[in-house]
Short mmCIF file of C-alpha atoms in Angstrom, two decimals:
data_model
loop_
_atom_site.label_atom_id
_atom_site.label_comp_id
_atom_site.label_asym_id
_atom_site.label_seq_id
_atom_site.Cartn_x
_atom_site.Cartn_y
_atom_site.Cartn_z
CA UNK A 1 -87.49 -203.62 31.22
CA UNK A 2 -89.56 -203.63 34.21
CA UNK A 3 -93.99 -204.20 33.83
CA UNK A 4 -96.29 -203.76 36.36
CA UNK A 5 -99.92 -204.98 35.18
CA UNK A 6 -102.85 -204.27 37.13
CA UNK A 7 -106.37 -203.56 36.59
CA UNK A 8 -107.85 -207.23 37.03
CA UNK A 9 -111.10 -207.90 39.43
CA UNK A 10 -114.38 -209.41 39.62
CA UNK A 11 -116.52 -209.38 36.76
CA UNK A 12 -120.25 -210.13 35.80
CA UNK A 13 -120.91 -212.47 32.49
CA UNK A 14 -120.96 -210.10 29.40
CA UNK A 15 -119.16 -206.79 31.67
CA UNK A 16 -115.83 -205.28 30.86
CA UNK A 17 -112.48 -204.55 32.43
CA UNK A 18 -109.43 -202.42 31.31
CA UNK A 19 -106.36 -203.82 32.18
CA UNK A 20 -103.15 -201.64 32.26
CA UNK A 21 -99.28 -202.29 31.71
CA UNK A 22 -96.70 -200.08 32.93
CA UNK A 23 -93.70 -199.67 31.53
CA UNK A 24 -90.44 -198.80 33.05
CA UNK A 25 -87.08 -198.97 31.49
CA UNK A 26 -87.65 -198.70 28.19
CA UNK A 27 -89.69 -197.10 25.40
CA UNK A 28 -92.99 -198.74 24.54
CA UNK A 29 -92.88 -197.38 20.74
CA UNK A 30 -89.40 -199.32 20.65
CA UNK A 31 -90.95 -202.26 22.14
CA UNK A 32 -93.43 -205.26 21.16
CA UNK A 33 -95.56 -205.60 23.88
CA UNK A 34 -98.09 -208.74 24.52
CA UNK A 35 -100.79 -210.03 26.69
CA UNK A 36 -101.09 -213.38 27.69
CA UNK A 37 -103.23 -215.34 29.99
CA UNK A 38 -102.99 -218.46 32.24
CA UNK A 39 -106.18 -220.23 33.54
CA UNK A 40 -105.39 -222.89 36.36
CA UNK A 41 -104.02 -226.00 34.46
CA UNK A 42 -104.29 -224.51 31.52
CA UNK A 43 -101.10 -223.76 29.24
CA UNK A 44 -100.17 -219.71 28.74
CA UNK A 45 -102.56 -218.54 26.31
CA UNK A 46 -101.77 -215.74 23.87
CA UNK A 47 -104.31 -212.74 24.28
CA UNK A 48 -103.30 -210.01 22.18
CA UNK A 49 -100.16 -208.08 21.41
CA UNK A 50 -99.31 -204.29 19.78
CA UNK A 51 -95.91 -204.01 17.54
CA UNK A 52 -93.27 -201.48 17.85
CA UNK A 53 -93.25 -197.77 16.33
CA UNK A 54 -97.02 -198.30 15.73
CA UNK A 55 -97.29 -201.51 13.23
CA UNK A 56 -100.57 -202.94 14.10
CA UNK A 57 -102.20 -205.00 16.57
CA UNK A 58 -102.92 -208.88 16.70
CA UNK A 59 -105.17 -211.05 18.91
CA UNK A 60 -105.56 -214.66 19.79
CA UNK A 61 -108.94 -216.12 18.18
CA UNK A 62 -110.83 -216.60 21.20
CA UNK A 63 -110.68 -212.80 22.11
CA UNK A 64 -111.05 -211.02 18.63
CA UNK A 65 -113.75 -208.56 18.09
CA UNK A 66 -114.11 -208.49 22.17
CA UNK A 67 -111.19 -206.97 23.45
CA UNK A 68 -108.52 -203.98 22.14
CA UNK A 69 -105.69 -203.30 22.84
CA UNK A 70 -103.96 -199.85 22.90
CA UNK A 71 -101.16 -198.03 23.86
CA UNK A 72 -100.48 -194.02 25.41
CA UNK A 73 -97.11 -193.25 24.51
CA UNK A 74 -97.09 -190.15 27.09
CA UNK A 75 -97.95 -192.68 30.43
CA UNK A 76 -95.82 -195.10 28.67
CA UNK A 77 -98.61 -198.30 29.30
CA UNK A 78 -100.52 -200.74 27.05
CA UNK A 79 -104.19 -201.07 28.06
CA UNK A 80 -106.23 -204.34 27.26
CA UNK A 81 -109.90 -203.54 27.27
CA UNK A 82 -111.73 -206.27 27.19
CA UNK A 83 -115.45 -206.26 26.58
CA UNK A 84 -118.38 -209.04 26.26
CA UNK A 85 -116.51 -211.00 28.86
CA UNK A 86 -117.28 -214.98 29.65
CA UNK A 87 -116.39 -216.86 32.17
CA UNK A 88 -113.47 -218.98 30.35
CA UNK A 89 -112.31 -215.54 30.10
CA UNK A 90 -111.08 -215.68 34.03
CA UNK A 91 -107.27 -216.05 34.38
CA UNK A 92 -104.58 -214.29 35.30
CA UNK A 93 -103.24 -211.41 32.93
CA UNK A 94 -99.58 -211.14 32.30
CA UNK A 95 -98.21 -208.79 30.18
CA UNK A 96 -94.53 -208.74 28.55
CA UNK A 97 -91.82 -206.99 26.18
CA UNK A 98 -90.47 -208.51 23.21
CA UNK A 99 -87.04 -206.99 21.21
CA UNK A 100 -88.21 -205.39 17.31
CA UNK A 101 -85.30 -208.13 16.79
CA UNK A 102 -88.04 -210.77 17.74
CA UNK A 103 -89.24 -213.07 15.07
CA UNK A 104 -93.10 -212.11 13.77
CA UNK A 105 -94.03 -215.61 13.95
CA UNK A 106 -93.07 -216.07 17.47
CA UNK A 107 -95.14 -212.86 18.64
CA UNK A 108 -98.07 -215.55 18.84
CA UNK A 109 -96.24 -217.83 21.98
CA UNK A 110 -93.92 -216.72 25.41
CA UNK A 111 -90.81 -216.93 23.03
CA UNK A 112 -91.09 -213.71 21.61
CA UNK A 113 -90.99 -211.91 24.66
CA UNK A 114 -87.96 -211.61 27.38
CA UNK A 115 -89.74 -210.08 29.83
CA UNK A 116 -92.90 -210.77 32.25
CA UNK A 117 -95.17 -208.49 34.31
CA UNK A 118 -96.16 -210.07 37.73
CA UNK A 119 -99.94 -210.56 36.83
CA UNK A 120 -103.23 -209.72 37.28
CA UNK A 121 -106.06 -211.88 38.30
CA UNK A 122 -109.59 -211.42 36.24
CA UNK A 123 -112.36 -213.52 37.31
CA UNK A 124 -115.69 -213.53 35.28
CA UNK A 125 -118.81 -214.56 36.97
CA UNK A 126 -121.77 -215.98 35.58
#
């Protein structure tokens, strides 16, 4: 499975951004898909993530109830908007594909997901 993320830039304090994953290789209804952030010096931080075959969304804590995350089965991409942005909100965006053999629990951390998108960088301003 091949990802190619893009969509990041520079944002104002309390602006919003749409990030997009494209998928190649595989299905993205047969796929759990996840976004993830890294913040320099900071450890990989789970964002969000959509299940396969349409079984729900989850998000981190720090991001509910400002960003959503979606999928278009006919472009074959997950999009991240992400509204009411802050500044701790600048990172880079990776997204990644997990196996519907994955483990629930791990869908939360990097172990549930075999493979990485290159990145995109968001940067909030205040």
């Amino acid at each position: 499975v091949q990802l190619q993320a893009s969509g990041g830039g520079l944002v104002q304090v309390g602006g919003s951004l749409r990030l997009s994953c494209a998928v190649s290789g595989s299905t993205i209804n047969t796929l759990n898909m996840g976004w993830f952030r890294q913040a320099p010096g900071k450890e990989r931080e789970f964002v969000g993530g959509i299940r396969w075959g349409g079984r729900g969304t989850y998000y981190g804590d720090s991001v509910k109830g400002r960003f959503i995350i979606s999928r278009d089965n006919a472009k074959n991409t997950i999009d991240l908007q992400m509204n009411s942005l802050k500044p701790e909100d600048t990172a880079i965006y990776f997204c990644a594909a997990g196996s519907t053999r994955s483990i629930l629990s791990e869908l939360w951390t990097p172990r549930g997901y075999a493979d990485w998108g290159q990145g995109t960088l968001v940067t909030v301003s205040s």
